[in-house]
Amino acid sequence: MQPKIIDVVEVTPVMANAGLYSSGDQVGAPIEVPNFMLSEGGQANVVSLTVVDKSAATGVALDVWFYNAMPTTVADNVAFSMVDAELSKVLGHIKVASTDYSSEALGCLGCVRNINLILEAAAKTKSLWVSLVTRGGPTYATGDITLKFGLQQK
């Protein structure tokens, strides 16, 4: 049996329409994360997710969606919706609750542990795609949110 490789993959969404978001809005466009996997068609177990939020001292709940191909979902700061044809691309999602955050003076840090979500890239890519959906009414600017995925891979 091969040893598990522990890795952290970091993603910062680009928010073309940054500003005040409404609950249910997509935060940034879907993000391709190249080399999320160690090999084409590879698998990873997401064991933790850390959200760095520089926008406020109180964290807002988020849903983080994973896809094995680029979704045709809506743009930044528009209500998130998914058509049935997109469901086959979805690998799973992680909910980050407002209670998962620890507040600091100029921002906050959210951490979800023991996730155990298995993800698999498509056959000829190491990439995955990620999108965020807010469950509150935050005001964000590009660079305010960074996601750090703790992964185990073989």
PDB file of C-alpha atoms in Angstrom:
ATOM      1  CA  MET A   1       0.000   0.000   0.000  1.00  0.00           C
ATOM      2  CA  GLN A   2       1.340   3.411  -0.939  1.00  0.00           C
ATOM      3  CA  PRO A   3       1.635   6.003   1.816  1.00  0.00           C
ATOM      4  CA  LYS A   4      -0.878   8.830   1.834  1.00  0.00           C
ATOM      5  CA  ILE A   5       0.413  12.195   0.727  1.00  0.00           C
ATOM      6  CA  ILE A   6      -0.844  15.122   2.744  1.00  0.00           C
ATOM      7  CA  ASP A   7      -1.282  18.294   0.716  1.00  0.00           C
ATOM      8  CA  VAL A   8      -2.862  21.717   1.063  1.00  0.00           C
ATOM      9  CA  VAL A   9      -4.394  23.317  -2.034  1.00  0.00           C
ATOM     10  CA  GLU A  10      -5.132  27.039  -1.815  1.00  0.00           C
ATOM     11  CA  VAL A  11      -7.712  28.933  -3.907  1.00  0.00           C
ATOM     12  CA  THR A  12      -8.680  32.623  -3.976  1.00  0.00           C
ATOM     13  CA  PRO A  13     -11.784  33.451  -6.035  1.00  0.00           C
ATOM     14  CA  VAL A  14     -11.798  36.436  -8.390  1.00  0.00           C
ATOM     15  CA  MET A  15     -14.852  38.587  -7.732  1.00  0.00           C
ATOM     16  CA  ALA A  16     -15.617  40.589 -10.867  1.00  0.00           C
ATOM     17  CA  ASN A  17     -18.758  42.114  -9.317  1.00  0.00           C
ATOM     18  CA  ALA A  18     -17.532  42.405  -5.742  1.00  0.00           C
ATOM     19  CA  GLY A  19     -19.556  44.355  -3.231  1.00  0.00           C
ATOM     20  CA  LEU A  20     -22.682  43.474  -1.312  1.00  0.00           C
ATOM     21  CA  TYR A  21     -23.860  39.891  -1.866  1.00  0.00           C
ATOM     22  CA  SER A  22     -27.246  38.400  -1.009  1.00  0.00           C
ATOM     23  CA  SER A  23     -27.839  35.003   0.537  1.00  0.00           C
ATOM     24  CA  GLY A  24     -27.742  32.413  -2.261  1.00  0.00           C
ATOM     25  CA  ASP A  25     -25.409  34.418  -4.524  1.00  0.00           C
ATOM     26  CA  GLN A  26     -22.419  32.844  -6.186  1.00  0.00           C
ATOM     27  CA  VAL A  27     -19.166  34.356  -4.877  1.00  0.00           C
ATOM     28  CA  GLY A  28     -16.780  34.768  -7.802  1.00  0.00           C
ATOM     29  CA  ALA A  29     -16.940  32.754 -11.006  1.00  0.00           C
ATOM     30  CA  PRO A  30     -16.316  28.982 -10.901  1.00  0.00           C
ATOM     31  CA  ILE A  31     -12.582  28.426 -10.366  1.00  0.00           C
ATOM     32  CA  GLU A  32     -10.461  25.855 -12.154  1.00  0.00           C
ATOM     33  CA  VAL A  33      -7.911  24.439  -9.726  1.00  0.00           C
ATOM     34  CA  PRO A  34      -5.113  22.962 -11.867  1.00  0.00           C
ATOM     35  CA  ASN A  35      -3.146  20.133 -10.256  1.00  0.00           C
ATOM     36  CA  PHE A  36      -5.728  19.594  -7.534  1.00  0.00           C
ATOM     37  CA  MET A  37      -4.905  15.897  -8.066  1.00  0.00           C
ATOM     38  CA  LEU A  38      -1.481  14.310  -8.238  1.00  0.00           C
ATOM     39  CA  SER A  39      -2.358  12.410 -11.426  1.00  0.00           C
ATOM     40  CA  GLU A  40      -4.863  12.579 -14.270  1.00  0.00           C
ATOM     41  CA  GLY A  41      -8.137  11.034 -13.158  1.00  0.00           C
ATOM     42  CA  GLY A  42      -6.743  10.955  -9.628  1.00  0.00           C
ATOM     43  CA  GLN A  43      -8.623  10.854  -6.363  1.00  0.00           C
ATOM     44  CA  ALA A  44      -8.275  12.900  -3.193  1.00  0.00           C
ATOM     45  CA  ASN A  45      -9.946  12.851   0.179  1.00  0.00           C
ATOM     46  CA  VAL A  46     -10.783  16.333   1.471  1.00  0.00           C
ATOM     47  CA  VAL A  47     -10.168  16.077   5.201  1.00  0.00           C
ATOM     48  CA  SER A  48     -10.360  19.751   6.134  1.00  0.00           C
ATOM     49  CA  LEU A  49     -11.307  23.157   4.789  1.00  0.00           C
ATOM     50  CA  THR A  50     -10.046  26.455   6.138  1.00  0.00           C
ATOM     51  CA  VAL A  51     -11.699  29.702   5.021  1.00  0.00           C
ATOM     52  CA  VAL A  52      -9.696  32.890   5.492  1.00  0.00           C
ATOM     53  CA  ASP A  53     -12.127  35.838   5.415  1.00  0.00           C
ATOM     54  CA  LYS A  54     -10.464  39.264   5.492  1.00  0.00           C
ATOM     55  CA  SER A  55     -13.731  41.136   4.931  1.00  0.00           C
ATOM     56  CA  ALA A  56     -15.126  41.227   8.461  1.00  0.00           C
ATOM     57  CA  ALA A  57     -14.697  40.009  11.999  1.00  0.00           C
ATOM     58  CA  THR A  58     -17.764  37.744  11.661  1.00  0.00           C
ATOM     59  CA  GLY A  59     -17.761  34.820   9.229  1.00  0.00           C
ATOM     60  CA  VAL A  60     -20.672  34.255   6.875  1.00  0.00           C
ATOM     61  CA  ALA A  61     -21.843  30.726   6.071  1.00  0.00           C
ATOM     62  CA  LEU A  62     -20.722  29.390   2.665  1.00  0.00           C
ATOM     63  CA  ASP A  63     -21.339  26.340   0.513  1.00  0.00           C
ATOM     64  CA  VAL A  64     -18.312  25.102  -1.439  1.00  0.00           C
ATOM     65  CA  TRP A  65     -19.200  23.054  -4.548  1.00  0.00           C
ATOM     66  CA  PHE A  66     -16.813  20.709  -6.399  1.00  0.00           C
ATOM     67  CA  TYR A  67     -17.084  19.707 -10.081  1.00  0.00           C
ATOM     68  CA  ASN A  68     -15.100  17.402 -12.385  1.00  0.00           C
ATOM     69  CA  ALA A  69     -15.647  19.765 -15.362  1.00  0.00           C
ATOM     70  CA  MET A  70     -16.287  23.470 -15.818  1.00  0.00           C
ATOM     71  CA  PRO A  71     -19.872  24.203 -14.746  1.00  0.00           C
ATOM     72  CA  THR A  72     -22.033  26.595 -16.731  1.00  0.00           C
ATOM     73  CA  THR A  73     -23.336  28.203 -13.572  1.00  0.00           C
ATOM     74  CA  VAL A  74     -24.067  31.884 -13.129  1.00  0.00           C
ATOM     75  CA  ALA A  75     -21.562  34.697 -12.766  1.00  0.00           C
ATOM     76  CA  ASP A  76     -20.260  36.435  -9.672  1.00  0.00           C
ATOM     77  CA  ASN A  77     -22.787  38.125  -7.354  1.00  0.00           C
ATOM     78  CA  VAL A  78     -25.848  36.564  -9.050  1.00  0.00           C
ATOM     79  CA  ALA A  79     -28.224  33.983  -7.567  1.00  0.00           C
ATOM     80  CA  PHE A  80     -26.679  30.512  -7.797  1.00  0.00           C
ATOM     81  CA  SER A  81     -28.717  27.992  -9.753  1.00  0.00           C
ATOM     82  CA  MET A  82     -27.928  24.694 -11.367  1.00  0.00           C
ATOM     83  CA  VAL A  83     -29.726  23.020 -14.245  1.00  0.00           C
ATOM     84  CA  ASP A  84     -30.254  19.253 -14.274  1.00  0.00           C
ATOM     85  CA  ALA A  85     -27.601  18.760 -16.967  1.00  0.00           C
ATOM     86  CA  GLU A  86     -24.966  20.142 -14.563  1.00  0.00           C
ATOM     87  CA  LEU A  87     -25.668  17.609 -11.820  1.00  0.00           C
ATOM     88  CA  SER A  88     -23.473  14.965 -13.471  1.00  0.00           C
ATOM     89  CA  LYS A  89     -20.455  17.272 -13.000  1.00  0.00           C
ATOM     90  CA  VAL A  90     -21.011  17.708  -9.249  1.00  0.00           C
ATOM     91  CA  LEU A  91     -18.661  15.734  -7.009  1.00  0.00           C
ATOM     92  CA  GLY A  92     -19.992  17.054  -3.722  1.00  0.00           C
ATOM     93  CA  HIS A  93     -20.160  20.104  -1.524  1.00  0.00           C
ATOM     94  CA  ILE A  94     -19.059  21.280   1.909  1.00  0.00           C
ATOM     95  CA  LYS A  95     -21.136  23.536   4.144  1.00  0.00           C
ATOM     96  CA  VAL A  96     -19.228  26.066   6.244  1.00  0.00           C
ATOM     97  CA  ALA A  97     -21.495  27.306   9.034  1.00  0.00           C
ATOM     98  CA  SER A  98     -21.157  30.721  10.660  1.00  0.00           C
ATOM     99  CA  THR A  99     -20.347  28.830  13.888  1.00  0.00           C
ATOM    100  CA  ASP A 100     -17.250  27.318  12.206  1.00  0.00           C
ATOM    101  CA  TYR A 101     -15.526  30.734  12.318  1.00  0.00           C
ATOM    102  CA  SER A 102     -13.260  32.252  14.922  1.00  0.00           C
ATOM    103  CA  SER A 103     -13.285  36.047  14.845  1.00  0.00           C
ATOM    104  CA  GLU A 104     -10.149  38.158  14.932  1.00  0.00           C
ATOM    105  CA  ALA A 105      -9.697  41.925  14.948  1.00  0.00           C
ATOM    106  CA  LEU A 106      -9.613  42.424  11.170  1.00  0.00           C
ATOM    107  CA  GLY A 107     -11.084  39.206   9.801  1.00  0.00           C
ATOM    108  CA  CYS A 108     -11.992  35.675  10.701  1.00  0.00           C
ATOM    109  CA  LEU A 109     -10.964  32.104  10.124  1.00  0.00           C
ATOM    110  CA  GLY A 110     -13.421  29.278   9.459  1.00  0.00           C
ATOM    111  CA  CYS A 111     -12.398  25.669   9.828  1.00  0.00           C
ATOM    112  CA  VAL A 112     -14.307  22.477   9.013  1.00  0.00           C
ATOM    113  CA  ARG A 113     -12.583  19.276  10.106  1.00  0.00           C
ATOM    114  CA  ASN A 114     -13.130  15.545   9.531  1.00  0.00           C
ATOM    115  CA  ILE A 115     -14.859  16.089   6.189  1.00  0.00           C
ATOM    116  CA  ASN A 116     -13.922  12.822   4.454  1.00  0.00           C
ATOM    117  CA  LEU A 117     -15.218  13.810   0.998  1.00  0.00           C
ATOM    118  CA  ILE A 118     -13.734  11.715  -1.819  1.00  0.00           C
ATOM    119  CA  LEU A 119     -13.263  13.619  -5.095  1.00  0.00           C
ATOM    120  CA  GLU A 120     -12.179  12.256  -8.475  1.00  0.00           C
ATOM    121  CA  ALA A 121     -10.890  14.215 -11.471  1.00  0.00           C
ATOM    122  CA  ALA A 122     -12.009  13.414 -15.001  1.00  0.00           C
ATOM    123  CA  ALA A 123      -9.887  10.895 -16.932  1.00  0.00           C
ATOM    124  CA  LYS A 124      -7.485  13.266 -18.704  1.00  0.00           C
ATOM    125  CA  THR A 125      -7.063  16.066 -16.169  1.00  0.00           C
ATOM    126  CA  LYS A 126      -5.662  16.827 -12.733  1.00  0.00           C
ATOM    127  CA  SER A 127      -8.052  19.777 -12.387  1.00  0.00           C
ATOM    128  CA  LEU A 128     -11.203  20.234 -10.371  1.00  0.00           C
ATOM    129  CA  TRP A 129     -13.556  23.216 -10.417  1.00  0.00           C
ATOM    130  CA  VAL A 130     -14.866  24.959  -7.315  1.00  0.00           C
ATOM    131  CA  SER A 131     -17.657  27.463  -6.778  1.00  0.00           C
ATOM    132  CA  LEU A 132     -18.805  29.283  -3.646  1.00  0.00           C
ATOM    133  CA  VAL A 133     -22.309  30.250  -2.591  1.00  0.00           C
ATOM    134  CA  THR A 134     -22.878  32.644   0.286  1.00  0.00           C
ATOM    135  CA  ARG A 135     -25.588  31.920   2.836  1.00  0.00           C
ATOM    136  CA  GLY A 136     -25.576  35.455   4.242  1.00  0.00           C
ATOM    137  CA  GLY A 137     -25.252  39.042   3.081  1.00  0.00           C
ATOM    138  CA  PRO A 138     -21.529  39.846   3.171  1.00  0.00           C
ATOM    139  CA  THR A 139     -19.602  42.587   1.408  1.00  0.00           C
ATOM    140  CA  TYR A 140     -16.568  41.109  -0.367  1.00  0.00           C
ATOM    141  CA  ALA A 141     -13.738  42.416  -2.527  1.00  0.00           C
ATOM    142  CA  THR A 142     -11.374  40.270  -4.582  1.00  0.00           C
ATOM    143  CA  GLY A 143      -8.788  38.794  -2.249  1.00  0.00           C
ATOM    144  CA  ASP A 144     -11.065  38.798   0.808  1.00  0.00           C
ATOM    145  CA  ILE A 145     -11.699  35.027   0.704  1.00  0.00           C
ATOM    146  CA  THR A 146      -9.100  32.273   0.480  1.00  0.00           C
ATOM    147  CA  LEU A 147      -9.898  28.567   0.723  1.00  0.00           C
ATOM    148  CA  LYS A 148      -7.333  26.029   1.935  1.00  0.00           C
ATOM    149  CA  PHE A 149      -8.225  22.393   1.290  1.00  0.00           C
ATOM    150  CA  GLY A 150      -6.471  19.751   3.387  1.00  0.00           C
ATOM    151  CA  LEU A 151      -6.135  16.651   1.196  1.00  0.00           C
ATOM    152  CA  GLN A 152      -4.994  13.065   1.467  1.00  0.00           C
ATOM    153  CA  GLN A 153      -3.924  11.436  -1.799  1.00  0.00           C
ATOM    154  CA  LYS A 154      -2.228   8.228  -2.868  1.00  0.00           C
TER     155      LYS A 154
END
